[in-house]
Short mmCIF file of C-alpha atoms and ligand atoms in Angstrom, two decimals:
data_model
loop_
_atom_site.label_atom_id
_atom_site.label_comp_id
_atom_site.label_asym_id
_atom_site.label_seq_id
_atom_site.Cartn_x
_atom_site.Cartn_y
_atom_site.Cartn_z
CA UNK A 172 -4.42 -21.36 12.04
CA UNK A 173 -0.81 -21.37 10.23
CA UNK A 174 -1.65 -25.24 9.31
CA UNK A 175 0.50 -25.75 6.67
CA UNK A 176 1.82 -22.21 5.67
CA UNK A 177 5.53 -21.43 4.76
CA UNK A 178 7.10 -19.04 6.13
CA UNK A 179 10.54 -17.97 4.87
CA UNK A 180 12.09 -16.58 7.97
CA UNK A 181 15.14 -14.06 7.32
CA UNK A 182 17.40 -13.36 11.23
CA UNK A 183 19.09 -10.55 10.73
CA UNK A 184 22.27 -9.82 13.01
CA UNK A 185 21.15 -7.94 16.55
CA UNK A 186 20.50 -8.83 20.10
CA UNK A 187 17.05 -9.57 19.49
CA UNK A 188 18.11 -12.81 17.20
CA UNK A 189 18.30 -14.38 20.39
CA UNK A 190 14.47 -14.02 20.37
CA UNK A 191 13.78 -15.66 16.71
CA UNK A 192 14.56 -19.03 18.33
CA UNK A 193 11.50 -18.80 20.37
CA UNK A 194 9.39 -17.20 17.03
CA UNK A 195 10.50 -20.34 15.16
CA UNK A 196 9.11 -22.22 17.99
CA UNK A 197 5.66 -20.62 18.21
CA UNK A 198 5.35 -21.08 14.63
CA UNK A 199 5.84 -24.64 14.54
CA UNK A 200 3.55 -25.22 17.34
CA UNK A 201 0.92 -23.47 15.11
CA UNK A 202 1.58 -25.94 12.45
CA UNK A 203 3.63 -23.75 9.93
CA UNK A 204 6.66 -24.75 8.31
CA UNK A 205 9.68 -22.10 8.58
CA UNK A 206 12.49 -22.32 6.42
CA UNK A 207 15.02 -19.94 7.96
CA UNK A 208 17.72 -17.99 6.99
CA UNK A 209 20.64 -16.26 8.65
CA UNK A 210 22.75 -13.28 7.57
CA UNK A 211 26.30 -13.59 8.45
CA UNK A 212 25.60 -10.94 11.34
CA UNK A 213 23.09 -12.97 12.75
CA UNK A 214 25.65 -15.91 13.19
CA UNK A 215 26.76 -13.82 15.99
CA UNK A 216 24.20 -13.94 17.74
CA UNK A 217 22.47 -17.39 17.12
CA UNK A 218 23.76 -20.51 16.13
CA UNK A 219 22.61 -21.99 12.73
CA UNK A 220 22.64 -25.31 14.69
CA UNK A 221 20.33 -24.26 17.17
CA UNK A 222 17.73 -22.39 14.28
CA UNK A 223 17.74 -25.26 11.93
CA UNK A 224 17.17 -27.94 15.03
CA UNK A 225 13.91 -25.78 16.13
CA UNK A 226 12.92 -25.35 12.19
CA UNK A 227 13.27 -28.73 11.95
CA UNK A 228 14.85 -27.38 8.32
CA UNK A 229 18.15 -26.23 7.07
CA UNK A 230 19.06 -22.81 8.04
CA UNK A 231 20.06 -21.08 4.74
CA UNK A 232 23.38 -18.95 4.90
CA UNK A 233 25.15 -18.63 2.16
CA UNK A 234 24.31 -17.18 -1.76
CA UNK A 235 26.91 -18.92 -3.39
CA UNK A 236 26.12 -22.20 -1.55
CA UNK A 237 26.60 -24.43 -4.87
CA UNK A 238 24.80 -27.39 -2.54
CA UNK A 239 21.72 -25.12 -1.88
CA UNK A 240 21.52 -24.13 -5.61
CA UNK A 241 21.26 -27.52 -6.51
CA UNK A 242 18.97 -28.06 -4.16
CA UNK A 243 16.79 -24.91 -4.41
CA UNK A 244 17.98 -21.75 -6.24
CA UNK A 245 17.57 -18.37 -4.25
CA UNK A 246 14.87 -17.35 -6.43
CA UNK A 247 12.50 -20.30 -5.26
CA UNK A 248 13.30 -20.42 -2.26
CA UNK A 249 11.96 -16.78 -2.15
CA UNK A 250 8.75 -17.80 -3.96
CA UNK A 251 8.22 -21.22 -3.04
CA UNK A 252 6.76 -19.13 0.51
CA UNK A 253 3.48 -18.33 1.21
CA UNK A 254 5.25 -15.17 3.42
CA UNK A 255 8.82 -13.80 4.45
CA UNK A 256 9.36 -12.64 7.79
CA UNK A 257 12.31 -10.65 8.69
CA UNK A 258 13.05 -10.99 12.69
CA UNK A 259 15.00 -9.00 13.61
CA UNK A 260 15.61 -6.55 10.96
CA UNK A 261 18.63 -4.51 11.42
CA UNK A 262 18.32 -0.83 10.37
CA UNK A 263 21.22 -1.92 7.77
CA UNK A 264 18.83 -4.79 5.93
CA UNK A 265 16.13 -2.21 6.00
CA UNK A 266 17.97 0.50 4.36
CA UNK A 267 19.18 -2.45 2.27
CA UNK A 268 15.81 -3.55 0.97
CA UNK A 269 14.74 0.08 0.69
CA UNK A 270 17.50 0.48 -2.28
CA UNK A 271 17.61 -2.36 -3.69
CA UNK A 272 20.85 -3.87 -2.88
CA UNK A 273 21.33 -7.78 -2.97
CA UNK A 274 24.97 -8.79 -1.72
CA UNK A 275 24.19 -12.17 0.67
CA UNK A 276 21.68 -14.46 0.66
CA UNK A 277 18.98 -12.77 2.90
CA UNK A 278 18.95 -9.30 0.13
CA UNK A 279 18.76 -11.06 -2.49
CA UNK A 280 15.98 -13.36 -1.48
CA UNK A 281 14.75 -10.09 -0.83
CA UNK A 282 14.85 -8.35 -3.98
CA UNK A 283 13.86 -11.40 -5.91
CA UNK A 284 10.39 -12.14 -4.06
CA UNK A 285 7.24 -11.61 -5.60
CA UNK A 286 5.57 -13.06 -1.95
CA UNK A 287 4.33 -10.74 0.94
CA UNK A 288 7.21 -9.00 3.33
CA UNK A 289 6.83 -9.16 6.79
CA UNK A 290 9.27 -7.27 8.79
CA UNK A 291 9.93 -6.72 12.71
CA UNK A 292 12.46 -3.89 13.11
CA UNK A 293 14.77 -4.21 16.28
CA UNK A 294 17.73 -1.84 16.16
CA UNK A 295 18.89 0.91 19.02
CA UNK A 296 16.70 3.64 19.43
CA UNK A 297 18.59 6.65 17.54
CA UNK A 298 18.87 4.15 14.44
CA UNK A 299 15.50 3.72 14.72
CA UNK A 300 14.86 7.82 14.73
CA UNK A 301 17.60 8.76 12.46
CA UNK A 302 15.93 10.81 9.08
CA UNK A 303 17.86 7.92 7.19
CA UNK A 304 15.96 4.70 8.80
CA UNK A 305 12.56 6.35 8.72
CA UNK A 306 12.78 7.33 4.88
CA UNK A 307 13.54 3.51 4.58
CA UNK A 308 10.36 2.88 6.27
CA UNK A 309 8.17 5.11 4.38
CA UNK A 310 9.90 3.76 1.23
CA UNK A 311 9.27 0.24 2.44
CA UNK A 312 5.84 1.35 3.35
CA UNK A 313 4.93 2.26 -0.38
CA UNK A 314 6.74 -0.56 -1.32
CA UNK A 315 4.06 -2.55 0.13
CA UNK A 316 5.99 -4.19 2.90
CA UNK A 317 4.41 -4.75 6.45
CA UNK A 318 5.55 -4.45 9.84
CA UNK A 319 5.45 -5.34 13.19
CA UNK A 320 6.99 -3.32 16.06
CA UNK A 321 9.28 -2.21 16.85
CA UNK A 322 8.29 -1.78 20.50
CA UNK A 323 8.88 1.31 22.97
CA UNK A 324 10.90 0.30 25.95
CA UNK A 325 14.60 -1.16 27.77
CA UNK A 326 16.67 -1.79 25.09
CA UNK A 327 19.60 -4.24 25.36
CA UNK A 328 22.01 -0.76 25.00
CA UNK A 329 20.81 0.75 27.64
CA UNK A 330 18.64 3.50 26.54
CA UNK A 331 14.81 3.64 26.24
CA UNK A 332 12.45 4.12 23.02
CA UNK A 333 11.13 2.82 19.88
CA UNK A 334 13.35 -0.14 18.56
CA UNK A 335 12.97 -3.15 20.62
CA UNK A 336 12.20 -6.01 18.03
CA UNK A 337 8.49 -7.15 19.16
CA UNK A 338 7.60 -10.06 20.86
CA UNK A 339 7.75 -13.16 19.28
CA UNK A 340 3.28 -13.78 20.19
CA UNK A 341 2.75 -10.13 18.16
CA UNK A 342 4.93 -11.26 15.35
CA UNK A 343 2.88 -14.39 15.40
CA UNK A 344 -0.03 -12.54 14.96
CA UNK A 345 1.11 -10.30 12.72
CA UNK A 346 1.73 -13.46 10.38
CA UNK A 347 -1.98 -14.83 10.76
CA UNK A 348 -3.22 -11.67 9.84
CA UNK A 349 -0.71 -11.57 6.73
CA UNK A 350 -2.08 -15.22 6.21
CA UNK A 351 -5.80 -14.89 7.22
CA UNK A 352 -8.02 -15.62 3.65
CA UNK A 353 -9.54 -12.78 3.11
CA UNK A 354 -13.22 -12.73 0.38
CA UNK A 355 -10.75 -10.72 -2.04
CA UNK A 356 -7.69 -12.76 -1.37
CA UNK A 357 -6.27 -13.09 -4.74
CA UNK A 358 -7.98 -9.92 -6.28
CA UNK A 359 -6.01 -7.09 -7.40
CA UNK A 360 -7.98 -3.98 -7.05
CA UNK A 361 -6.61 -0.51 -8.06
CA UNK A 362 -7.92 2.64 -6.13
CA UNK A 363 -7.37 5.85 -7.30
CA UNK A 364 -7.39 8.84 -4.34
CA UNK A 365 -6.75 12.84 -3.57
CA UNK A 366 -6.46 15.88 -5.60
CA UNK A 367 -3.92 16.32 -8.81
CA UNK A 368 -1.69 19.35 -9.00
CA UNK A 369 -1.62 20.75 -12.46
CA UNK A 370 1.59 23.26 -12.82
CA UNK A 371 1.32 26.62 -13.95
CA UNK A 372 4.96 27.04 -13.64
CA UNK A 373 7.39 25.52 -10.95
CA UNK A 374 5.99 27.19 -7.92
CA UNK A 375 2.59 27.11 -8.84
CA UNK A 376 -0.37 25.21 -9.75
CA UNK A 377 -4.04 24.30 -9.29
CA UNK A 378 -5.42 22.03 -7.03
CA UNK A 379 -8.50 21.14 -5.29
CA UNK A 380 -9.85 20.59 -1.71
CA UNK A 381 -9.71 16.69 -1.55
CA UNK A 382 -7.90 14.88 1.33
CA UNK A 383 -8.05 12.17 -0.13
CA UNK A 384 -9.33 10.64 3.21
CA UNK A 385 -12.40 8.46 1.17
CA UNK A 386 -9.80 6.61 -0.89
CA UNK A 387 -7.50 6.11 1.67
CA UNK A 388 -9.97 4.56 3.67
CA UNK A 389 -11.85 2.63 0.88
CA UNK A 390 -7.80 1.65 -0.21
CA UNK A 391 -7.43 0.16 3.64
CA UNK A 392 -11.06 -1.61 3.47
CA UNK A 393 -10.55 -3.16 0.46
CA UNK A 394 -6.78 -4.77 2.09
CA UNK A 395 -8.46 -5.62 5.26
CA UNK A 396 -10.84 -8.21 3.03
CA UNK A 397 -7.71 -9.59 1.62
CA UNK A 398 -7.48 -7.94 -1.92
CA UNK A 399 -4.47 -6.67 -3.46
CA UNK A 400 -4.44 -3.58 -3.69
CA UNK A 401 -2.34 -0.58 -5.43
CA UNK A 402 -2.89 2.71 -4.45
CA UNK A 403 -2.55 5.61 -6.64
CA UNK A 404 -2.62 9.23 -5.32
CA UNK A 405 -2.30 12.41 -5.35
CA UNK A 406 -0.69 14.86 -3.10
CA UNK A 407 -2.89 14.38 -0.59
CA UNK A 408 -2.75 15.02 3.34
CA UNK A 409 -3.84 11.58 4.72
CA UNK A 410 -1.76 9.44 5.54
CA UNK A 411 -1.46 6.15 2.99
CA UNK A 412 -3.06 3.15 4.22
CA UNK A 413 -0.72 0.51 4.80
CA UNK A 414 -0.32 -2.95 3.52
CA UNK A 415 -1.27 -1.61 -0.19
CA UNK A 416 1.32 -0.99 -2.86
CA UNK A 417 1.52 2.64 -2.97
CA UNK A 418 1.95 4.63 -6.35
CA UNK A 419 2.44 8.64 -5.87
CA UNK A 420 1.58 11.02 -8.54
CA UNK A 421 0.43 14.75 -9.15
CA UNK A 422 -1.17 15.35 -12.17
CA UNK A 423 -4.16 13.91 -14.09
CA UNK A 424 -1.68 12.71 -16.79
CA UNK A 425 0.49 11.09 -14.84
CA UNK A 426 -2.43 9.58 -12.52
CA UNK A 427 -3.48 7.76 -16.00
CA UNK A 428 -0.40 6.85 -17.10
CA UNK A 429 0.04 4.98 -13.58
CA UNK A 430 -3.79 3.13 -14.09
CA UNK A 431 -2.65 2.16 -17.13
CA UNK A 432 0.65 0.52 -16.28
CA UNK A 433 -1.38 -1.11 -13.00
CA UNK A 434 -4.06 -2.65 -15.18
CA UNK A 435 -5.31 -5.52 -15.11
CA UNK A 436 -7.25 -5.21 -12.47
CA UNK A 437 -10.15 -7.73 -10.86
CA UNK A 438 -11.99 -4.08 -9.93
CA UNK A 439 -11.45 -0.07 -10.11
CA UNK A 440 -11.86 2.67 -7.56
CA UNK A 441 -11.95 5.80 -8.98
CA UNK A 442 -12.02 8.06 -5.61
CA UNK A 443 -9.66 10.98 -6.82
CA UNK A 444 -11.15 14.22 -7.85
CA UNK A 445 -8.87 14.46 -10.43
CA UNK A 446 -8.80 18.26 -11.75
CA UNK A 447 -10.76 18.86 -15.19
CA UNK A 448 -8.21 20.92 -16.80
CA UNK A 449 -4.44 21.86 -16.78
CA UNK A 450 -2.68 24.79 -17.68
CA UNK A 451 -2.01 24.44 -21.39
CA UNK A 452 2.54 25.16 -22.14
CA UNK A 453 2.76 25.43 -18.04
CA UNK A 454 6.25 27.75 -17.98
CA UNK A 455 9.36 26.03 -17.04
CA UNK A 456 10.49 29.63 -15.07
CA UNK A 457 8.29 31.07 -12.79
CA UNK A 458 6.04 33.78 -14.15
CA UNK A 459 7.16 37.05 -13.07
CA UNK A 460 4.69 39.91 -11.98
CA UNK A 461 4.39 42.83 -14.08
CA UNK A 462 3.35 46.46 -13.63
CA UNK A 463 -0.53 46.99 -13.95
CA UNK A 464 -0.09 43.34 -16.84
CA UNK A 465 -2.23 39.79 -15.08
CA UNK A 466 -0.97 36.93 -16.61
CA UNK A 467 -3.17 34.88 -19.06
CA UNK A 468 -3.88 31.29 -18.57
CA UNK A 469 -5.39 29.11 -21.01
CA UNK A 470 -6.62 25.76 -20.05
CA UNK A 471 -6.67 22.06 -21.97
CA UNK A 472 -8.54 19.34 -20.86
CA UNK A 473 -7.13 16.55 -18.70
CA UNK A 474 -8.00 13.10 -19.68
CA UNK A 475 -11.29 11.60 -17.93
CA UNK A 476 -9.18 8.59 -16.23
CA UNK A 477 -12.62 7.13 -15.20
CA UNK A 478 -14.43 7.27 -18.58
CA UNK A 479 -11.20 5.78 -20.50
CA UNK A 480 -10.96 2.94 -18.35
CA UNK A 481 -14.66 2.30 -18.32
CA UNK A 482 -14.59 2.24 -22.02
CA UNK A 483 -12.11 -0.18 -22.64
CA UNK A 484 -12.46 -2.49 -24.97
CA UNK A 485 -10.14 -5.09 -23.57
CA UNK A 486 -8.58 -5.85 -20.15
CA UNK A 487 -11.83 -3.41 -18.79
CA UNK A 488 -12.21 -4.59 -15.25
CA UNK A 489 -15.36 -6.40 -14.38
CA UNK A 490 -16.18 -3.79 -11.76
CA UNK A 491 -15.57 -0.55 -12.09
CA UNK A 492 -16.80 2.49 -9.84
CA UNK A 493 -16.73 6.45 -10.10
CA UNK A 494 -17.70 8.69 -7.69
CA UNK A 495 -19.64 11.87 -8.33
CA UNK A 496 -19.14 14.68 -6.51
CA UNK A 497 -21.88 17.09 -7.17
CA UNK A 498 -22.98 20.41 -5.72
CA UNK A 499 -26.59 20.87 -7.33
CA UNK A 500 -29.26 17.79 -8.60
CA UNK A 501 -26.83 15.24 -6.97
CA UNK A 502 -28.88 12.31 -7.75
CA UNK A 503 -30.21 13.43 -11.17
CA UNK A 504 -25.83 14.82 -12.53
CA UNK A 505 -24.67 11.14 -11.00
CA UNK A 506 -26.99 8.75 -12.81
CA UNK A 507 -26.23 10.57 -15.99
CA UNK A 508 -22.47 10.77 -14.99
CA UNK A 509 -22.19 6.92 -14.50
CA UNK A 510 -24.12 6.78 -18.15
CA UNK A 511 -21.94 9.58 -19.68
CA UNK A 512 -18.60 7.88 -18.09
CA UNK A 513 -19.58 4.03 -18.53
CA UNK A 514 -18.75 3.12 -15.05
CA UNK A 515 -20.90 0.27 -13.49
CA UNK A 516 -21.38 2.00 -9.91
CA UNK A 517 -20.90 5.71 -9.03
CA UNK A 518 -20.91 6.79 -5.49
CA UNK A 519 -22.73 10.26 -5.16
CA UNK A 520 -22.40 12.70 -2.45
CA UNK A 521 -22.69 16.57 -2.06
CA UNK A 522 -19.93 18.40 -1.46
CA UNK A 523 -21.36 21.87 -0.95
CA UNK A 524 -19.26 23.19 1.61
CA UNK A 525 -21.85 23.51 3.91
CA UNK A 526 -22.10 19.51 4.25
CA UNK A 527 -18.46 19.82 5.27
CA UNK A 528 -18.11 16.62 3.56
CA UNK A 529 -14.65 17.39 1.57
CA UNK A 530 -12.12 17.50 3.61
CA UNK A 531 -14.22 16.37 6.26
CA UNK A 532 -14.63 13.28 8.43
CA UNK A 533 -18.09 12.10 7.27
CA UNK A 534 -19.88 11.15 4.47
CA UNK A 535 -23.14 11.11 3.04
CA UNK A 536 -23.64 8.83 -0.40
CA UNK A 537 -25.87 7.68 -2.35
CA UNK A 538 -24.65 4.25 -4.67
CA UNK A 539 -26.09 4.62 -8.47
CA UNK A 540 -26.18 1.19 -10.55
CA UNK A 541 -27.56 0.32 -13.76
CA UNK A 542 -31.10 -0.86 -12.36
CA UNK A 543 -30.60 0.85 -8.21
CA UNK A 544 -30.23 3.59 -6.60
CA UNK A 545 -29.74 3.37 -2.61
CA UNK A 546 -29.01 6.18 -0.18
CA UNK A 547 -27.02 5.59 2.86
CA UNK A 548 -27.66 7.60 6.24
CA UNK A 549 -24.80 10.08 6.78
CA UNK A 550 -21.54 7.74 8.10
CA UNK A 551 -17.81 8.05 8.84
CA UNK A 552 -15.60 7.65 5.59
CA UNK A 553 -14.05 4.64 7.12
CA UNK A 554 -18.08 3.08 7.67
CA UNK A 555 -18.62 4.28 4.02
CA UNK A 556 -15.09 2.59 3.21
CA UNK A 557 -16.59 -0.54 5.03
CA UNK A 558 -20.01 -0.60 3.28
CA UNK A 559 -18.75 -0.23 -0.34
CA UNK A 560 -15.26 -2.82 0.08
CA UNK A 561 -18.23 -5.12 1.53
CA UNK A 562 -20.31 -4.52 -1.52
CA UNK A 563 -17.11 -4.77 -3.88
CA UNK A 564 -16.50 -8.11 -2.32
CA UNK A 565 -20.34 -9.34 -3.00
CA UNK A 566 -20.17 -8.06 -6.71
CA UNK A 567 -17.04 -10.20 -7.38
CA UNK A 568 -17.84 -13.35 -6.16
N1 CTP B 32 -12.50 11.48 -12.95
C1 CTP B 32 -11.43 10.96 -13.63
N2 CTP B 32 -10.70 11.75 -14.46
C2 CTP B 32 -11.03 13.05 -14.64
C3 CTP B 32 -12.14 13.59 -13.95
C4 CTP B 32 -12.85 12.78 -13.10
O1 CTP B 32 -11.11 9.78 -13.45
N3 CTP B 32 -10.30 13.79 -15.45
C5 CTP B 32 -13.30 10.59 -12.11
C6 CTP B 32 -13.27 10.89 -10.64
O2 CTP B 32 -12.24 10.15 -9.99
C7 CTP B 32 -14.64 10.43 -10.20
C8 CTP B 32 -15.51 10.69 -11.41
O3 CTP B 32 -14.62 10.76 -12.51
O4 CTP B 32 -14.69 9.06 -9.95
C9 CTP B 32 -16.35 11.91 -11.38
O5 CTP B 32 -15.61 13.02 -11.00
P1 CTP B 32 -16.32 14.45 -10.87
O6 CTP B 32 -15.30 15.47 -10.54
O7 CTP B 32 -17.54 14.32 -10.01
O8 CTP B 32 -16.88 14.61 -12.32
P2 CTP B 32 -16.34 15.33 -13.56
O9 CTP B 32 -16.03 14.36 -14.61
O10 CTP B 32 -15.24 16.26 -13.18
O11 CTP B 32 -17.63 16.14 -14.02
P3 CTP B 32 -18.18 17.59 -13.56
O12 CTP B 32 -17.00 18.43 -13.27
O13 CTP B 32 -18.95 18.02 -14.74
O14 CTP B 32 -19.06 17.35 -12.38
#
């Protein structure tokens, strides 16, 4: 299954390096190469004799190695893998990686990859909970990296909880699944998801009722086939998907602006209900109430993300697909939506609120093309995710 693949693997100083020896092991007997890579910590704990003699390879220590430049500067060796694992990773090379640093040889192989991050976490169990480690992780999340672990149970300190590096068969598997050849391996696909906020003034603004669940899920269906995907959304109350790069945003403007700077893109999912119109000269103070006086808003419209990158001219990708959501005619206001907008598929469904469909857990759509129009029974939003990342896959070949 791992026939062939190269790993980069990173040991990071803790107890649980002790374990890596046994991951380099299970590797190899899978038929992957590892090349690893110790941090000075880690020297501690396992011997670079022992790693390099399972690797079969050099173990890597040391940035300003002049040997190892000459050999292989840091920046392939980061490359030149097909994935980077990091087992263990110490709370200190997480919050490392989170902010960029590069001061040794395992950071800056870090900051300088362009390949797939796989890390295993193994650090004491109050590291692992502190506010500080688990805004690395949701940082790290966004970032794109995966992970694996950590594990609830004895720790090596003494106490009991999250932290205990996982076992060296899960991080295995963890790395086929990073490795397995997915239909859209190799195809960047953007997604678009959730409501925009447009400001009225600081503390308030408009918004809608999306969750942003569809996008999310069509965002995780689309990974789970292999693409690449980046994620852009707005504040919305799902959770993001994970393995997907991760772009945050919260209003229309700045949802474009993001699209644009993501493009090119093999295919485009425009799930978002992105809000029609913002508050034209928002104020920079909040607007105070006055006596018997209601404040007066006047509205501009927001850019139609959808129809601009439909209408490109060049760098258009080859699919792209709107949704419509519709409260009256559904069928009849999509297939003149897709028209209007220039999309190739739209994805209708009814959101009158007594389908319970935004917001919701289920779906009901209907997917418009040029030439068909099919209607799909009502379905979770992680079926209807299914379906359509299926579909995507078919239409791109
Ligand atoms: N969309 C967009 N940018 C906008 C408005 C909508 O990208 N400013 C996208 C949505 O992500 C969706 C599609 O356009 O894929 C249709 O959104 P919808 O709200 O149904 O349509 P509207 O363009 O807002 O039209 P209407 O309000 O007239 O129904």
């Amino acid at each position: 299954m791992l026939e062939d693949k190269r790993i980069l693997l990173i040991i990071s100083g803790g107890i649980a390096a002790y374990k890596s020896l046994e991951l380099i092991r299970q590797l190899r007997k899978r038929g992957a190469w590892v090349t690893p890579v110790l941090t000075k910590a880690a020297t501690e704990f396992v011997t670079p004799l022992s790693v390099s003699a399972l690797a079969e390879e050099k173990a890597y220590q040391d940035l300003f190695d002049l040997m190892d430049e000459a050999e292989m500067g840091h920046i392939q060796l980061s490359r030149s893998a097909d994935l980077i694992v990091v087992a263990p990773c110490t709370a200190n090379l997480m919050a490392k990686m989170a902010h960029g640093f590069a001061d040794d040889l395992a950071s800056t192989l870090l900051l300088a990859t362009d390949t797939q991050v796989l890390l295993a976490p193994a650090m004491n169990v109050r590291m692992w909970d502190n506010p500080a480690t688990q805004r690395n992780l949701t940082t790290l999340r966004k970032d794109g990296v995966a992970f694996v672990g950590p594990n609830e149970g004895d720790m090596a300190c003494g106490e009991y909880g999250p932290g205990r590096m996982a076992e060296p068969s899960q991080i295995v598997t963890a790395v086929e699944a990073q490795l397995s050849e997915g239909p859209l391996t190799g195809r960047r696909i953007l997604v678009t998801s959730g409501p925009t906020h447009e400001p009225i003034d600081p503390v308030r603004y408009i918004a809608n009722r999306s969750s942003g669940a569809q996008g999310t899920a069509i965002a995780r269906a689309l990974a789970l086939l292999g693409a690449d995907v980046v994620f852009i959304t707005g504040p919305a109350d799902a959770a993001h998907p994970e393995g997907v790069k991760v772009v945050e945003v919260k209003t229309a403007d700045e949802m474009l602006e993001a699209v644009q700077n993501c493009l090119p893109a093999d295919a485009a999912i425009f799930a978002a209900a992105v809000a029609d119109w913002r508050v034209e000269g928002a104020s920079n103070s909040k607007i105070k109430k006055q006596a018997g006086k209601l404040p007066m808003l006047s509205f501009s419209e927001n850019p139609d993300i959808l129809a601009t990158v439909s209408q490109l001219k060049t760098g258009r990708p080859s699919l792209v697909v709107g949704f419509a959501a519709e409260t009256d005619d559904v069928i009849d206001n999509a297939t003149a939506k897709r028209k209007r907008k220039g999309c190739d598929w739209i994805v209708a469904n009814d959101v009158s609120p007594e389908t319970g469909i935004m917001g919701g857990q289920e779906n009901a759509v209907t997917l418009i093309s040029e030439d068909s129009s099919e209607t799909w029974p009502r379905m979770s939003k992680e079926d209807v995710a299914r379906q359509l990342a299926e579909r995507i896959s078919a239409a791109l070949g």
